[in-house]
Amino acid sequence: MKAAVYDAPGPPGVLRYDDVPDPEIRPGAVLIDVEAISIEGGDTLNRLRGAVERAPHIVGYQCAGTIAEVGAGVSDRHVGQRVVATVPHGSHAERLLAPAAATWLVPDGADIVKIACVPVAWGTADDCLFEFGRLVAGETVLVQAGASGVGLAAIQLAKRAGATVLATAGDDGKLARLEAFGLDHGINYRTTNFADAVFELTNGRGVDLVVESVGSTLADSMSSLAYRGRIAYVGDAGRDDHPVDLGPLKAGNRSIHGIFLGAELVAGPRAHDNIDRLIGEVAAGELQVVVDRTFPLAEAAAAHEYLESRKAFGRVVLIP
């Protein structure tokens, strides 16, 4: 099969399109003919500096396609079903071997490209807001990197829950587009100190919750919190070192909660069932996945470079 592979971590240019052995079916797993690959933020971080146990390495958390083969012991999946899968690595390829338990059915008639983008981003956003962020109607939330996959999901989910939604982006055009998805107030972090903007927009109170996916903005996110405010800390898309003094949290009885969806998926059925619900809501048109651009799998390097340019609004998808 063809895959986007590399021998050592580095910039997008380390990716090459090459022939690799087809994966072989195993008990408890399904073999998927891949049709759409959602490039996750973690994919680019792993490609940049993640460990390579064996070269050539196939990066990638998430993709969707049609089951071609079912391993022994699998009773709830069959050949011909369309599924979306999450894996530690391996999605940037024409075929993927995935544990059956790490797959979700794609609803009949749903756009498989959009469903390919749901589990990681939407499951993460939902957990940040509700399972760990404890957001309730009437509260105010700040979503960092509002035009990202997690950001767009969090804006929609928070607005639907009755929150006032603030978000950051580095472009006024992106902020204007986010209004259609529920954004109440946009903050251009390139031209404005967002912590100052938050207090101006909230009449000096601050926000109840920050969805923090950038990492390098963590200190200013802490400064943006209201009394008893919370931070859902989920990522390091900013890639900069960000040593932070957590002492200021104490004065306002504030808190920070680290969140990793992968741990929840292995801890029990809750997160898996939650993602299944979100897939159904996207398929029904109740929630909107935004795909900025698609690239052929052969152009994975260009797709990674485009995503890292911060020009994208929503998801970037590879098509084998």
Coordinates of C-alpha atoms in Angstrom, one line a residue:
M1 CA 0.0 0.0 0.0
K2 CA 1.0 3.6 -0.3
A3 CA 1.6 5.7 2.8
A4 CA 3.0 9.0 4.0
V5 CA 6.1 8.0 6.0
Y6 CA 9.3 9.3 7.5
D7 CA 12.4 7.8 9.0
A8 CA 13.1 10.5 11.6
P9 CA 11.1 13.4 13.1
G10 CA 11.3 16.8 11.7
P11 CA 9.6 19.5 9.6
P12 CA 6.9 18.6 7.0
G13 CA 9.5 17.9 4.4
V14 CA 10.5 14.7 6.2
L15 CA 7.3 13.1 4.9
R16 CA 7.5 11.1 1.7
Y17 CA 5.0 9.1 -0.2
D18 CA 6.2 5.5 -0.4
D19 CA 5.3 1.8 -0.6
V20 CA 5.0 -0.1 2.7
P21 CA 3.7 -3.5 3.5
D22 CA 0.0 -3.9 4.0
P23 CA -1.1 -4.4 7.6
E24 CA -2.1 -8.0 8.5
I25 CA -5.4 -8.7 10.2
R26 CA -5.2 -9.6 13.9
P27 CA -7.7 -10.9 16.5
G28 CA -9.9 -8.1 17.8
A29 CA -9.1 -5.7 15.0
V30 CA -10.5 -4.6 11.7
L31 CA -8.7 -3.8 8.5
I32 CA -9.9 -0.5 6.9
D33 CA -9.6 0.7 3.3
V34 CA -9.0 4.4 4.2
E35 CA -11.1 7.1 2.4
A36 CA -10.4 10.2 4.5
I37 CA -7.7 11.1 7.0
S38 CA -8.2 14.0 9.4
I39 CA -4.8 15.6 10.2
E40 CA -4.9 16.2 14.0
G41 CA -2.7 18.7 15.8
G42 CA -1.0 15.8 17.6
D43 CA -0.1 14.4 14.2
T44 CA 2.0 17.4 13.4
L45 CA 3.6 17.5 16.8
N46 CA 4.5 13.8 16.6
R47 CA 6.0 14.3 13.2
L48 CA 8.0 17.2 14.5
R49 CA 9.5 15.6 17.6
G50 CA 7.8 12.3 18.5
A51 CA 9.6 9.0 19.0
V52 CA 10.1 6.7 16.0
E53 CA 10.2 3.1 17.2
R54 CA 10.5 1.6 13.7
A55 CA 11.3 3.3 10.4
P56 CA 9.6 4.0 8.1
H57 CA 7.0 5.4 10.5
I58 CA 3.4 6.2 9.6
V59 CA 2.0 9.0 11.6
G60 CA -1.6 9.8 12.3
Y61 CA -4.4 9.4 14.9
Q62 CA -7.6 9.3 12.9
C63 CA -9.2 8.3 9.6
A64 CA -12.4 6.8 8.1
G65 CA -13.1 4.2 5.5
T66 CA -14.7 0.9 4.8
I67 CA -14.0 -2.4 6.6
A68 CA -12.2 -4.8 4.3
E69 CA -11.5 -7.6 6.8
V70 CA -12.5 -8.5 10.3
G71 CA -10.3 -10.3 12.9
A72 CA -11.2 -13.2 15.1
G73 CA -13.3 -12.4 18.1
V74 CA -15.0 -9.3 16.5
S75 CA -18.7 -9.7 16.5
D76 CA -20.0 -6.1 16.2
R77 CA -18.3 -5.1 13.0
H78 CA -18.5 -6.7 9.5
V79 CA -17.0 -6.3 6.0
G80 CA -18.5 -3.4 4.1
Q81 CA -19.4 -1.2 7.1
R82 CA -18.0 2.4 7.0
V83 CA -16.2 3.4 10.2
V84 CA -14.1 6.1 11.7
A85 CA -11.1 5.0 13.8
T86 CA -8.6 6.4 16.2
V87 CA -5.2 4.9 16.7
P88 CA -1.8 5.9 18.2
H89 CA -0.3 6.1 14.7
G90 CA -0.8 4.8 11.2
S91 CA -3.7 6.8 9.7
H92 CA -1.6 8.4 6.9
A93 CA -2.0 5.4 4.7
E94 CA -4.3 3.6 2.2
R95 CA -5.1 0.9 4.8
L96 CA -5.3 0.9 8.5
L97 CA -5.4 -1.9 11.1
A98 CA -7.4 -0.7 14.1
P99 CA -8.9 -2.3 17.2
A100 CA -12.6 -2.8 16.6
A101 CA -13.2 -1.1 20.0
A102 CA -11.5 2.0 18.7
T103 CA -14.0 2.5 15.8
W104 CA -17.4 4.1 15.4
L105 CA -19.9 3.4 12.7
V106 CA -20.5 6.1 10.1
P107 CA -24.2 6.8 9.8
D108 CA -25.9 5.9 6.5
G109 CA -25.8 8.9 4.1
A110 CA -23.3 10.8 6.2
D111 CA -20.3 12.7 4.6
I112 CA -17.4 10.4 5.4
V113 CA -14.9 13.2 5.1
K114 CA -16.6 15.2 7.8
I115 CA -17.2 12.2 10.1
A116 CA -13.5 11.4 9.7
C117 CA -12.9 14.7 11.6
V118 CA -15.2 14.0 14.6
P119 CA -13.8 11.7 17.3
V120 CA -10.6 13.4 18.6
A121 CA -11.6 17.1 18.1
W122 CA -15.3 16.9 19.1
G123 CA -14.7 14.3 21.9
T124 CA -12.0 16.5 23.3
A125 CA -14.0 19.7 23.1
D126 CA -17.0 18.1 24.7
D127 CA -14.9 16.8 27.6
C128 CA -13.2 20.1 28.1
L129 CA -16.5 21.9 28.4
F130 CA -18.6 19.5 30.3
E131 CA -17.0 16.4 31.8
F132 CA -14.1 18.3 33.2
G133 CA -14.9 22.0 32.6
R134 CA -18.3 21.7 34.3
L135 CA -19.8 24.4 32.0
V136 CA -23.4 25.4 32.7
A137 CA -25.8 27.8 31.0
G138 CA -25.2 31.4 31.8
E139 CA -21.4 31.1 32.2
T140 CA -18.8 32.6 30.0
V141 CA -16.1 30.6 28.2
L142 CA -13.0 31.6 26.4
V143 CA -11.9 29.2 23.5
Q144 CA -8.3 29.6 22.5
A145 CA -7.5 29.0 18.8
G146 CA -11.2 29.3 17.9
A147 CA -10.7 28.4 14.2
S148 CA -9.0 25.1 15.0
G149 CA -10.9 21.8 14.9
V150 CA -11.2 21.7 18.7
G151 CA -12.0 25.4 18.7
L152 CA -14.9 25.3 16.2
A153 CA -16.3 22.3 18.1
A154 CA -16.1 24.0 21.5
I155 CA -17.7 27.2 20.2
Q156 CA -20.7 25.3 18.9
L157 CA -21.1 23.1 21.9
A158 CA -20.7 25.9 24.4
K159 CA -23.2 28.2 22.6
R160 CA -25.7 25.4 22.4
A161 CA -25.4 24.9 26.1
G162 CA -26.3 28.5 26.8
A163 CA -22.9 30.0 27.4
T164 CA -21.5 33.3 26.3
V165 CA -18.6 32.4 24.0
L166 CA -15.3 34.4 23.5
A167 CA -12.6 33.0 21.3
T168 CA -9.1 34.0 20.0
A169 CA -7.7 33.9 16.5
G170 CA -4.9 35.7 14.7
D171 CA -7.0 37.0 11.9
D172 CA -10.1 39.3 11.9
G173 CA -11.5 37.4 8.9
K174 CA -11.5 34.1 10.9
L175 CA -13.1 35.8 13.9
A176 CA -15.9 37.2 11.6
R177 CA -16.5 33.7 10.2
L178 CA -16.7 32.2 13.7
E179 CA -19.8 34.3 14.4
A180 CA -21.9 32.0 12.3
F181 CA -21.0 29.1 14.6
G182 CA -22.0 30.9 17.9
L183 CA -19.1 33.2 18.7
D184 CA -20.3 36.2 20.7
H185 CA -16.9 38.1 21.0
G186 CA -13.8 37.6 19.0
I187 CA -10.3 38.6 20.1
N188 CA -7.4 39.0 17.7
Y189 CA -4.4 37.9 19.7
R190 CA -2.0 39.5 17.2
T191 CA -3.3 43.0 17.8
T192 CA -4.8 42.8 21.3
N193 CA -3.7 41.5 24.7
F194 CA -6.4 38.9 25.0
A195 CA -6.4 38.9 28.8
D196 CA -7.1 42.7 28.8
A197 CA -9.8 42.2 26.2
V198 CA -11.4 39.4 28.3
F199 CA -11.8 41.7 31.3
E200 CA -13.1 44.5 29.1
L201 CA -15.7 42.2 27.5
T202 CA -16.8 40.8 30.8
N203 CA -17.0 44.1 32.7
G204 CA -13.9 43.2 34.8
R205 CA -15.2 39.8 35.9
G206 CA -13.2 37.4 33.7
V207 CA -14.4 34.1 32.3
D208 CA -15.7 31.0 34.0
L209 CA -13.8 28.6 31.8
V210 CA -10.9 28.6 29.3
V211 CA -10.5 25.8 26.8
E212 CA -6.7 26.0 26.5
S213 CA -5.3 24.1 23.5
V214 CA -2.3 26.4 22.8
G215 CA -0.2 25.9 25.9
S216 CA 2.0 28.9 25.4
T217 CA -0.9 31.1 26.3
L218 CA -1.5 29.3 29.6
A219 CA -0.3 32.1 31.9
D220 CA -2.5 34.7 30.2
S221 CA -5.4 32.2 30.3
M222 CA -5.0 32.0 34.0
S223 CA -5.1 35.8 34.2
S224 CA -8.4 35.8 32.3
L225 CA -10.3 33.8 34.9
A226 CA -13.1 34.9 37.1
Y227 CA -13.3 33.9 40.7
R228 CA -13.4 30.1 40.9
G229 CA -12.7 30.0 37.1
R230 CA -11.4 26.8 35.5
I231 CA -9.0 26.0 32.8
A232 CA -9.4 22.9 30.6
Y233 CA -5.8 22.4 29.5
V234 CA -5.7 20.1 26.5
G235 CA -2.9 20.9 24.2
D236 CA 0.4 22.5 23.2
A237 CA -0.4 23.7 19.7
G238 CA 1.8 26.8 20.3
R239 CA 4.8 24.5 20.6
D240 CA 6.7 27.1 22.8
D241 CA 8.1 26.3 26.2
H242 CA 5.8 27.9 28.7
P243 CA 6.9 27.5 32.3
V244 CA 4.0 28.8 34.4
D245 CA 3.7 29.8 38.0
L246 CA 0.5 28.2 39.3
G247 CA 0.5 30.3 42.4
P248 CA -1.9 32.9 41.1
L249 CA -4.6 30.3 40.9
K250 CA -4.9 30.2 44.7
A251 CA -5.9 33.8 45.2
G252 CA -9.1 33.3 43.3
N253 CA -9.8 29.7 44.2
R254 CA -9.2 28.9 40.5
S255 CA -8.3 25.5 39.0
I256 CA -6.7 23.8 36.1
H257 CA -7.5 20.4 34.8
G258 CA -5.3 18.5 32.4
I259 CA -7.3 16.6 29.8
F260 CA -6.3 13.7 27.5
L261 CA -9.1 12.0 25.5
G262 CA -7.1 8.9 24.9
A263 CA -7.0 8.1 28.6
E264 CA -10.8 8.4 28.8
L265 CA -11.3 6.1 25.9
V266 CA -9.5 3.3 27.7
A267 CA -10.9 4.1 31.1
G268 CA -14.4 3.0 30.2
P269 CA -17.3 3.3 27.8
R270 CA -18.3 6.9 28.6
A271 CA -16.1 8.7 26.2
H272 CA -16.7 6.2 23.4
D273 CA -20.5 6.5 23.8
N274 CA -20.2 10.3 23.9
I275 CA -18.3 10.4 20.6
D276 CA -20.9 8.1 19.1
R277 CA -23.6 10.7 20.1
L278 CA -21.5 13.5 18.6
I279 CA -21.1 11.6 15.3
G280 CA -24.8 11.3 15.1
E281 CA -25.4 15.0 15.7
V282 CA -22.9 15.9 13.0
A283 CA -24.5 13.5 10.6
A284 CA -27.9 15.0 11.4
G285 CA -26.7 18.5 10.7
E286 CA -27.1 19.6 14.3
L287 CA -23.4 20.4 14.6
Q288 CA -21.1 21.5 11.8
V289 CA -17.7 20.1 10.8
V290 CA -15.7 22.6 8.7
V291 CA -13.2 21.2 6.2
D292 CA -10.9 23.9 5.0
R293 CA -9.0 21.9 2.4
T294 CA -8.4 18.4 1.2
F295 CA -5.1 17.2 -0.2
P296 CA -4.1 13.9 -1.9
L297 CA -2.3 11.6 0.5
A298 CA 0.7 11.9 -1.9
E299 CA 0.9 15.6 -0.8
A300 CA 0.9 14.9 2.9
A301 CA 4.0 17.1 3.4
A302 CA 2.2 20.1 1.8
A303 CA -0.9 19.4 3.9
H304 CA 1.1 19.4 7.1
E305 CA 2.8 22.6 6.1
Y306 CA -0.5 24.3 5.3
L307 CA -1.9 23.3 8.7
E308 CA 1.1 24.6 10.5
S309 CA 0.9 27.9 8.6
R310 CA -2.2 28.7 10.7
K311 CA -4.1 29.7 7.5
A312 CA -6.6 26.9 7.9
F313 CA -10.1 27.5 9.1
G314 CA -11.3 24.1 10.4
R315 CA -9.9 20.8 9.4
V316 CA -7.3 19.7 6.8
V317 CA -8.0 16.3 5.3
L318 CA -5.9 13.8 3.3
I319 CA -7.6 11.7 0.6
P320 CA -5.8 8.4 -0.4

